Amino acid sequence: MTKKALITGITGQDGSYLAEHLLARGYEVHGLVRRVALEDSSRRFGRINSIRDQLTLHAASLESYPSLFHVISRNPFDECYHLAAQSFVAESFSDGFSTMNTNINGTHYMLAALREIRPECRFYFAGSSEMFGRVREIPQRESTPFYPRSPYGISKCAGFELTRNYREAYGMFCCSGILFNHEGPRRGFEFVTRKITSTVAAIKLGMASELRLGNLDAKRDWGHSADYVRAMHLMLQQDEPDDYVIATGETHTVREFCEMAFEQVGLDYRRYVVVDERFYRPAEVEILVGDASKARRELGWAPQYDFRELVAEMVRSDLEQLTRSGGALRYAAWPVG
Ligand code: NAP
Ligand code: GDD
């Protein structure tokens, strides 16, 4: 029988890669989308344009339990991937309230509606390495205590605990992936990797002259989104529900990312990168590096991209997109970072 999957956040980076992954495995893929003022659907659904006719989209809001209940009650989903969230850490410092509302209540509503109508549906929660925050050990693994450093990190800890509680209290098949940073050509422009690669492309093409960044010493374990969505799917195919760290096990500074991205186009980052205090965060996560040995052992998961390939693909893609769009598709100053 054809499996039916629901993806919240299908218009985002991971949602789009996951939808492609599930379609390729013969799933009937449904997605939740919210109503926004931007009506141009080629932009609004830009990441899923190429597969749009193979998807069933439902309008619903994470702020509204009845709207979620309505969609779930009319479709017998086998698997639900709850990816929708306010995912930008810097923004969570500016507006912690809406981040908490979307990320905590939205997750709770999804779990409660599934419990009510379709408790047999398997559930994936998009947990984050941001939950480790001021890290208690290096590398971080499933047993590492959480110490979140942002409203976003706190909201993800709450979502993680809710997911575990529904598993333990109601016997539902609920899993959390504790995913470390993952990127790719579809990454939002405000995140540091895409801000760097899109600005590198703009500088190379003579459309920009500098790149303003905050903390260049922060270290992240950067993988590719296409690799990480495979892990989400694998988690829901196991005999028992559990939580897994998904990471490459390698860490690099923002400075190293810059160096490699500029190198791709034959430029020296030191001539273009300007440190700008506006992009520093009130509390920083200094270092993230994950130990994904449980996922390797139990899920048979391993990343296929390495750091150099990731950076090279992003720079290449941004050069192409920027050329094709006549300079329109690139980082444009976001008020907070
Ligand atoms: P993303 O590109 O920012 O996508 C976020 C998605 O959530 C979009 O589809 C967005 O819809 C939707 N969304 C945001 N606020 C919403 C709201 N109030 N109601 C309904 N939908 C809403 O994020 P991503 O990188 O794909 O990440 C997917 C998930 O994984 C997120 O939960 C993120 O926190 C988590 N995560 C990401 C990483 C990473 O490095 N990428 C690592 C760990 C965990 P619109 O298109 O309508 O805005
Ligand atoms: N965005 C941004 N902009 N970050 C900058 C900048 C800048 O100009 N300059 C330095 N940074 C540093 C940030 O301070 C942070 O230490 C690092 O670059 C990465 O920032 P982001 O790319 O915004 O990602 P993040 O690590 O805060 O959060 C991402 O990864 C989490 C998993 O650890 C997001 O995808 C989260 O949703 C995800 O959960």
Short mmCIF file of C-alpha atoms and ligand atoms in Angstrom, two decimals:
data_model
loop_
_atom_site.label_atom_id
_atom_site.label_comp_id
_atom_site.label_asym_id
_atom_site.label_seq_id
_atom_site.Cartn_x
_atom_site.Cartn_y
_atom_site.Cartn_z
CA MET A 1 0.00 0.00 0.00
CA THR A 2 1.18 3.51 -0.78
CA LYS A 3 2.36 5.28 2.36
CA LYS A 4 1.03 8.76 3.08
CA ALA A 5 3.36 11.29 4.64
CA LEU A 6 2.63 14.76 5.97
CA ILE A 7 5.42 17.34 6.03
CA THR A 8 4.99 20.58 7.97
CA GLY A 9 7.48 23.18 6.75
CA ILE A 10 7.47 21.69 3.25
CA THR A 11 8.35 25.09 1.72
CA GLY A 12 11.60 25.25 3.72
CA GLN A 13 15.04 23.89 2.90
CA ASP A 14 14.63 20.49 4.57
CA GLY A 15 10.94 20.14 3.64
CA SER A 16 11.78 20.41 -0.05
CA TYR A 17 14.60 17.85 0.05
CA LEU A 18 12.51 15.50 2.20
CA ALA A 19 9.52 15.74 -0.16
CA GLU A 20 11.77 14.74 -3.09
CA HIS A 21 13.24 11.89 -1.06
CA LEU A 22 9.81 10.49 -0.12
CA LEU A 23 8.37 10.88 -3.64
CA ALA A 24 11.32 8.89 -4.98
CA ARG A 25 10.35 6.13 -2.54
CA GLY A 26 6.76 5.99 -3.80
CA TYR A 27 5.12 7.95 -0.97
CA GLU A 28 2.02 10.08 -1.37
CA VAL A 29 3.39 13.35 -0.03
CA HIS A 30 1.25 16.03 1.63
CA GLY A 31 2.44 19.37 2.91
CA LEU A 32 1.10 22.03 5.26
CA VAL A 33 1.41 25.61 4.06
CA ARG A 34 0.34 28.86 5.67
CA ARG A 35 -1.29 31.80 4.03
CA VAL A 36 1.12 34.72 3.56
CA ALA A 37 0.84 38.06 1.78
CA LEU A 38 3.34 37.11 -0.91
CA GLU A 39 1.05 35.69 -3.58
CA ASP A 40 3.68 35.05 -6.25
CA SER A 41 3.70 31.27 -6.00
CA SER A 42 6.85 30.85 -8.10
CA ARG A 43 8.70 32.63 -5.24
CA ARG A 44 6.54 31.43 -2.36
CA PHE A 45 6.94 27.77 -3.40
CA GLY A 46 10.33 28.28 -5.04
CA ARG A 47 11.96 25.28 -3.38
CA ILE A 48 9.14 22.87 -4.33
CA ASN A 49 8.23 24.29 -7.75
CA SER A 50 9.72 21.36 -9.66
CA ILE A 51 7.61 18.79 -7.72
CA ARG A 52 4.52 20.87 -7.03
CA ASP A 53 2.20 18.79 -9.24
CA GLN A 54 3.16 15.63 -7.31
CA LEU A 55 2.28 17.09 -3.90
CA THR A 56 -0.98 17.62 -2.05
CA LEU A 57 -0.81 20.92 -0.17
CA HIS A 58 -3.14 21.85 2.68
CA ALA A 59 -3.60 25.33 4.09
CA ALA A 60 -3.25 25.30 7.89
CA SER A 61 -1.61 27.31 10.61
CA LEU A 62 0.65 26.08 13.39
CA GLU A 63 -1.03 28.64 15.63
CA SER A 64 -4.41 27.00 15.15
CA TYR A 65 -5.18 23.61 16.65
CA PRO A 66 -8.51 23.33 14.76
CA SER A 67 -6.82 23.87 11.38
CA LEU A 68 -4.31 21.08 12.09
CA PHE A 69 -7.03 18.82 13.48
CA HIS A 70 -9.04 19.39 10.30
CA VAL A 71 -6.20 18.30 7.95
CA ILE A 72 -5.23 15.28 10.05
CA SER A 73 -8.83 14.11 10.46
CA ARG A 74 -9.36 13.98 6.69
CA ASN A 75 -6.16 12.18 5.71
CA PRO A 76 -4.95 8.86 7.10
CA PHE A 77 -1.26 9.75 7.37
CA ASP A 78 1.26 6.97 8.14
CA GLU A 79 4.14 9.32 8.87
CA CYS A 80 4.36 12.94 9.94
CA TYR A 81 7.54 15.00 9.68
CA HIS A 82 7.14 18.11 11.78
CA LEU A 83 9.70 20.53 10.36
CA ALA A 84 7.85 23.85 10.48
CA ALA A 85 9.43 26.32 12.89
CA GLN A 86 10.80 29.80 13.29
CA SER A 87 14.29 28.46 12.59
CA PHE A 88 16.53 31.55 12.67
CA VAL A 89 18.36 31.79 16.01
CA ALA A 90 19.14 35.52 15.70
CA GLU A 91 15.47 36.33 15.12
CA SER A 92 14.55 34.38 18.24
CA PHE A 93 16.47 36.96 20.32
CA SER A 94 14.48 39.76 18.68
CA ASP A 95 11.14 38.05 19.02
CA GLY A 96 11.29 35.22 21.50
CA PHE A 97 7.54 35.22 21.95
CA SER A 98 6.55 34.28 18.42
CA THR A 99 9.43 31.78 18.26
CA MET A 100 8.13 30.09 21.43
CA ASN A 101 4.57 30.22 20.22
CA THR A 102 5.26 28.61 16.84
CA ASN A 103 7.89 26.16 17.97
CA ILE A 104 6.42 24.96 21.27
CA ASN A 105 2.67 25.29 20.82
CA GLY A 106 2.86 24.27 17.16
CA THR A 107 4.61 21.05 18.15
CA HIS A 108 2.19 20.43 20.99
CA TYR A 109 -0.84 20.95 18.73
CA MET A 110 0.56 18.51 16.15
CA LEU A 111 1.19 15.85 18.79
CA ALA A 112 -2.17 16.37 20.47
CA ALA A 113 -4.11 16.23 17.18
CA LEU A 114 -2.32 13.04 16.13
CA ARG A 115 -2.94 11.44 19.51
CA GLU A 116 -6.61 12.31 19.24
CA ILE A 117 -7.23 11.20 15.66
CA ARG A 118 -4.39 9.04 14.44
CA PRO A 119 -2.13 7.80 17.25
CA GLU A 120 -0.61 5.11 15.01
CA CYS A 121 0.92 7.77 12.73
CA ARG A 122 4.71 7.89 13.19
CA PHE A 123 6.02 11.32 14.20
CA TYR A 124 9.36 13.03 13.57
CA PHE A 125 10.37 16.15 15.49
CA ALA A 126 13.08 18.45 14.13
CA GLY A 127 15.31 18.79 17.18
CA SER A 128 18.53 20.76 16.98
CA SER A 129 22.15 20.84 18.12
CA GLU A 130 21.28 24.36 19.33
CA MET A 131 19.80 22.51 22.34
CA PHE A 132 23.39 21.71 23.47
CA GLY A 133 24.20 25.45 23.55
CA ARG A 134 27.04 26.00 26.01
CA VAL A 135 28.24 22.48 25.42
CA ARG A 136 28.81 20.18 28.37
CA GLU A 137 31.06 17.80 26.43
CA ILE A 138 32.84 17.51 23.09
CA PRO A 139 31.67 15.90 20.87
CA GLN A 140 27.95 16.05 21.68
CA ARG A 141 25.96 12.83 21.68
CA GLU A 142 22.41 11.76 22.65
CA SER A 143 23.35 11.61 26.35
CA THR A 144 24.95 15.10 26.46
CA PRO A 145 22.90 17.41 28.75
CA PHE A 146 21.16 20.36 27.11
CA TYR A 147 22.18 23.96 27.92
CA PRO A 148 20.32 26.13 25.40
CA ARG A 149 21.61 29.67 24.80
CA SER A 150 18.75 31.24 22.83
CA PRO A 151 14.94 31.39 22.87
CA TYR A 152 15.13 29.18 19.76
CA GLY A 153 17.23 26.59 21.61
CA ILE A 154 14.86 26.68 24.57
CA SER A 155 11.86 26.17 22.27
CA LYS A 156 13.55 23.15 20.67
CA CYS A 157 14.30 21.64 24.10
CA ALA A 158 10.59 21.97 24.92
CA GLY A 159 9.60 20.34 21.61
CA PHE A 160 12.07 17.53 22.26
CA GLU A 161 10.64 16.88 25.73
CA LEU A 162 7.06 17.01 24.43
CA THR A 163 7.95 14.46 21.76
CA ARG A 164 9.57 12.15 24.31
CA ASN A 165 6.61 12.53 26.64
CA TYR A 166 4.07 11.55 23.96
CA ARG A 167 6.20 8.49 23.25
CA GLU A 168 6.43 7.47 26.90
CA ALA A 169 2.98 8.50 28.12
CA TYR A 170 0.84 7.42 25.16
CA GLY A 171 3.01 4.79 23.47
CA MET A 172 3.14 6.75 20.23
CA PHE A 173 5.95 6.23 17.70
CA CYS A 174 7.64 9.61 18.25
CA CYS A 175 11.27 10.32 17.36
CA SER A 176 13.48 13.39 17.58
CA GLY A 177 16.44 13.97 15.33
CA ILE A 178 19.07 16.12 17.02
CA LEU A 179 20.37 17.57 13.80
CA PHE A 180 23.52 19.64 13.57
CA ASN A 181 23.69 22.53 11.07
CA HIS A 182 22.91 21.44 7.55
CA GLU A 183 23.02 23.59 4.51
CA GLY A 184 22.89 23.51 0.71
CA PRO A 185 21.94 25.71 -2.24
CA ARG A 186 18.36 26.02 -0.91
CA ARG A 187 19.45 27.43 2.47
CA GLY A 188 17.78 30.70 3.51
CA PHE A 189 19.95 33.77 2.76
CA GLU A 190 20.02 34.94 6.40
CA PHE A 191 21.96 31.89 7.65
CA VAL A 192 25.70 32.45 7.69
CA THR A 193 26.68 29.86 5.05
CA ARG A 194 24.27 31.17 2.40
CA LYS A 195 25.00 34.77 3.35
CA ILE A 196 28.67 34.00 2.66
CA THR A 197 28.26 32.03 -0.58
CA SER A 198 25.70 34.42 -2.08
CA THR A 199 27.87 37.43 -1.24
CA VAL A 200 30.99 35.69 -2.59
CA ALA A 201 29.10 35.21 -5.86
CA ALA A 202 27.97 38.85 -5.84
CA ILE A 203 31.55 40.06 -5.22
CA LYS A 204 32.89 37.82 -7.98
CA LEU A 205 30.30 39.19 -10.42
CA GLY A 206 31.04 42.79 -9.42
CA MET A 207 27.69 43.32 -7.65
CA ALA A 208 29.07 43.72 -4.10
CA SER A 209 32.32 44.86 -2.56
CA GLU A 210 32.28 43.52 1.01
CA LEU A 211 30.80 40.89 3.32
CA ARG A 212 29.78 42.03 6.81
CA LEU A 213 29.69 39.28 9.43
CA GLY A 214 29.61 38.85 13.20
CA ASN A 215 31.54 36.23 15.16
CA LEU A 216 34.06 34.59 12.83
CA ASP A 217 35.34 32.23 15.54
CA ALA A 218 32.09 30.32 16.13
CA LYS A 219 32.49 26.65 15.20
CA ARG A 220 29.81 24.56 13.55
CA ASP A 221 29.46 20.98 12.35
CA TRP A 222 28.11 21.66 8.85
CA GLY A 223 26.52 18.93 6.72
CA HIS A 224 24.26 18.87 3.66
CA SER A 225 20.46 18.92 3.97
CA ALA A 226 20.05 16.22 1.29
CA ASP A 227 22.04 13.84 3.52
CA TYR A 228 20.15 14.80 6.69
CA VAL A 229 16.62 14.22 5.35
CA ARG A 230 17.61 10.60 4.63
CA ALA A 231 18.22 10.21 8.36
CA MET A 232 14.77 11.62 9.22
CA HIS A 233 13.12 9.00 7.03
CA LEU A 234 15.28 6.17 8.42
CA MET A 235 14.28 7.06 12.00
CA LEU A 236 10.62 6.41 11.20
CA GLN A 237 11.39 3.02 9.59
CA GLN A 238 12.88 1.43 12.74
CA ASP A 239 11.15 -1.15 14.95
CA GLU A 240 11.24 1.16 17.98
CA PRO A 241 11.06 4.95 18.24
CA ASP A 242 14.19 6.70 19.53
CA ASP A 243 16.23 9.92 19.33
CA TYR A 244 19.37 10.29 17.23
CA VAL A 245 22.20 12.79 16.77
CA ILE A 246 22.85 13.49 13.08
CA ALA A 247 26.19 15.19 12.36
CA THR A 248 29.37 14.89 10.29
CA GLY A 249 31.73 14.81 13.29
CA GLU A 250 33.85 17.65 11.81
CA THR A 251 33.81 21.23 13.00
CA HIS A 252 34.92 24.43 11.22
CA THR A 253 34.93 28.10 12.13
CA VAL A 254 32.88 30.68 10.24
CA ARG A 255 36.28 32.08 9.20
CA GLU A 256 37.24 28.74 7.61
CA PHE A 257 33.94 28.65 5.75
CA CYS A 258 34.70 32.15 4.40
CA GLU A 259 38.22 31.18 3.43
CA MET A 260 37.06 28.16 1.47
CA ALA A 261 34.13 29.95 -0.19
CA PHE A 262 36.31 32.84 -1.41
CA GLU A 263 38.97 30.36 -2.55
CA GLN A 264 36.38 28.75 -4.85
CA VAL A 265 36.38 31.93 -6.94
CA GLY A 266 40.09 32.66 -6.58
CA LEU A 267 39.73 35.47 -4.00
CA ASP A 268 41.25 36.07 -0.55
CA TYR A 269 38.51 36.47 2.09
CA ARG A 270 40.66 38.85 4.17
CA ARG A 271 40.22 41.57 1.52
CA TYR A 272 36.41 41.49 1.71
CA VAL A 273 35.19 40.33 5.13
CA VAL A 274 34.36 43.12 7.59
CA VAL A 275 33.48 42.29 11.19
CA ASP A 276 30.31 44.10 12.21
CA GLU A 277 29.17 44.00 15.83
CA ARG A 278 25.51 44.17 14.77
CA PHE A 279 25.73 40.53 13.79
CA TYR A 280 26.97 39.31 17.17
CA ARG A 281 24.40 37.50 19.33
CA PRO A 282 23.59 38.30 22.96
CA ALA A 283 24.66 34.74 23.87
CA GLU A 284 26.67 32.62 21.48
CA VAL A 285 27.00 28.88 20.96
CA GLU A 286 30.78 28.74 20.57
CA ILE A 287 31.33 25.20 19.33
CA LEU A 288 29.21 22.38 17.98
CA VAL A 289 30.51 19.02 16.87
CA GLY A 290 28.39 15.90 16.93
CA ASP A 291 28.98 12.21 17.45
CA ALA A 292 26.53 10.38 15.15
CA SER A 293 27.81 6.89 15.93
CA LYS A 294 24.39 5.73 17.18
CA ALA A 295 22.80 6.74 13.83
CA ARG A 296 25.61 5.04 11.91
CA ARG A 297 25.20 1.87 13.95
CA GLU A 298 21.40 1.63 14.22
CA LEU A 299 20.18 3.46 11.11
CA GLY A 300 23.08 2.63 8.81
CA TRP A 301 23.25 6.37 8.09
CA ALA A 302 26.38 8.19 6.90
CA PRO A 303 26.78 11.57 5.19
CA GLN A 304 27.85 11.56 1.55
CA TYR A 305 28.96 15.19 1.26
CA ASP A 306 32.14 16.50 2.84
CA PHE A 307 32.76 20.10 3.87
CA ARG A 308 34.63 21.10 0.71
CA GLU A 309 31.92 19.65 -1.58
CA LEU A 310 29.23 21.45 0.40
CA VAL A 311 30.95 24.84 0.12
CA ALA A 312 31.79 24.30 -3.56
CA GLU A 313 28.21 23.33 -4.46
CA MET A 314 26.77 26.37 -2.67
CA VAL A 315 29.17 28.83 -4.32
CA ARG A 316 28.62 27.27 -7.76
CA SER A 317 24.85 27.39 -7.35
CA ASP A 318 24.89 31.02 -6.18
CA LEU A 319 27.04 32.09 -9.13
CA GLU A 320 24.51 30.45 -11.49
CA GLN A 321 21.42 31.82 -9.71
CA LEU A 322 22.76 35.32 -9.44
CA THR A 323 23.72 35.39 -13.10
CA ARG A 324 20.34 33.97 -14.16
CA SER A 325 18.32 36.32 -11.93
CA GLY A 326 20.26 39.39 -13.03
CA GLY A 327 21.39 40.08 -9.46
CA ALA A 328 18.04 39.58 -7.71
CA LEU A 329 18.71 36.32 -5.85
CA ARG A 330 21.17 37.13 -3.08
CA TYR A 331 21.53 38.16 0.55
CA ALA A 332 19.71 41.38 1.30
CA ALA A 333 20.27 42.98 4.68
CA TRP A 334 17.97 41.47 7.25
CA PRO A 335 17.34 43.71 10.27
CA VAL A 336 18.90 41.38 12.87
CA GLY A 337 21.62 39.27 11.38
P1 NAP B 1 13.53 26.76 7.04
O1 NAP B 1 14.13 26.69 5.69
O2 NAP B 1 13.59 28.04 7.80
O3 NAP B 1 11.99 26.33 6.89
C1 NAP B 1 11.08 26.55 7.92
C2 NAP B 1 9.72 26.08 7.48
O4 NAP B 1 8.80 26.30 8.56
C3 NAP B 1 9.15 26.82 6.26
O5 NAP B 1 8.43 25.93 5.46
C4 NAP B 1 8.20 27.84 6.90
O6 NAP B 1 7.10 28.19 6.07
C5 NAP B 1 7.68 27.03 8.08
N1 NAP B 1 7.16 27.90 9.13
C6 NAP B 1 7.82 28.84 9.84
N2 NAP B 1 7.00 29.46 10.69
C7 NAP B 1 5.77 28.90 10.51
C8 NAP B 1 4.50 29.12 11.08
N3 NAP B 1 4.29 30.03 12.02
N4 NAP B 1 3.46 28.37 10.65
C9 NAP B 1 3.64 27.45 9.68
N5 NAP B 1 4.84 27.19 9.09
C10 NAP B 1 5.88 27.91 9.51
O7 NAP B 1 14.14 25.66 8.01
P2 NAP B 1 14.96 24.31 7.66
O8 NAP B 1 16.41 24.63 7.61
O9 NAP B 1 14.30 23.63 6.53
O10 NAP B 1 14.74 23.48 9.00
C11 NAP B 1 13.63 22.61 9.15
C12 NAP B 1 13.43 22.29 10.63
O11 NAP B 1 14.62 21.71 11.16
C13 NAP B 1 13.15 23.51 11.50
O12 NAP B 1 12.28 23.09 12.53
C14 NAP B 1 14.51 23.87 12.10
O13 NAP B 1 14.34 24.54 13.31
C15 NAP B 1 15.08 22.47 12.27
N6 NAP B 1 16.54 22.38 12.23
C16 NAP B 1 17.22 22.89 11.16
C17 NAP B 1 18.60 22.73 11.12
C18 NAP B 1 19.39 23.27 9.97
O14 NAP B 1 20.61 23.43 10.12
N7 NAP B 1 18.78 23.54 8.82
C19 NAP B 1 19.27 22.05 12.15
C20 NAP B 1 18.52 21.52 13.21
C21 NAP B 1 17.16 21.68 13.23
P3 NAP B 1 7.08 29.54 5.18
O15 NAP B 1 7.66 29.17 3.85
O16 NAP B 1 5.63 29.84 5.12
O17 NAP B 1 7.88 30.57 5.90
N1 GDD B 2 23.33 34.29 10.53
C1 GDD B 2 24.53 34.83 10.75
N2 GDD B 2 24.84 36.01 10.16
N3 GDD B 2 25.39 34.17 11.56
C2 GDD B 2 26.62 34.71 11.74
C3 GDD B 2 27.01 35.91 11.13
C4 GDD B 2 26.08 36.61 10.31
O1 GDD B 2 26.35 37.67 9.77
N4 GDD B 2 28.30 36.17 11.49
C5 GDD B 2 28.69 35.16 12.27
N5 GDD B 2 27.67 34.27 12.44
C6 GDD B 2 27.72 33.06 13.28
C7 GDD B 2 26.59 32.99 14.31
O2 GDD B 2 26.88 33.83 15.44
C8 GDD B 2 26.62 31.50 14.63
O3 GDD B 2 27.62 31.23 15.59
C9 GDD B 2 27.06 30.86 13.30
O4 GDD B 2 27.54 31.93 12.48
C10 GDD B 2 25.95 30.12 12.57
O5 GDD B 2 24.82 30.98 12.45
P1 GDD B 2 23.55 30.57 11.55
O6 GDD B 2 24.01 30.19 10.20
O7 GDD B 2 22.56 31.67 11.67
O8 GDD B 2 23.05 29.21 12.20
P2 GDD B 2 22.84 28.76 13.74
O9 GDD B 2 23.97 27.82 14.07
O10 GDD B 2 22.61 29.89 14.62
O11 GDD B 2 21.45 27.94 13.63
C11 GDD B 2 21.26 27.00 12.58
O12 GDD B 2 21.65 25.72 13.01
C12 GDD B 2 20.88 25.17 14.10
C13 GDD B 2 21.49 23.81 14.42
O13 GDD B 2 22.61 23.98 15.23
C14 GDD B 2 19.76 27.05 12.22
O14 GDD B 2 19.54 26.27 11.05
C15 GDD B 2 18.89 26.48 13.32
O15 GDD B 2 17.55 26.38 12.87
C16 GDD B 2 19.43 25.08 13.67
O16 GDD B 2 18.66 24.47 14.67
#
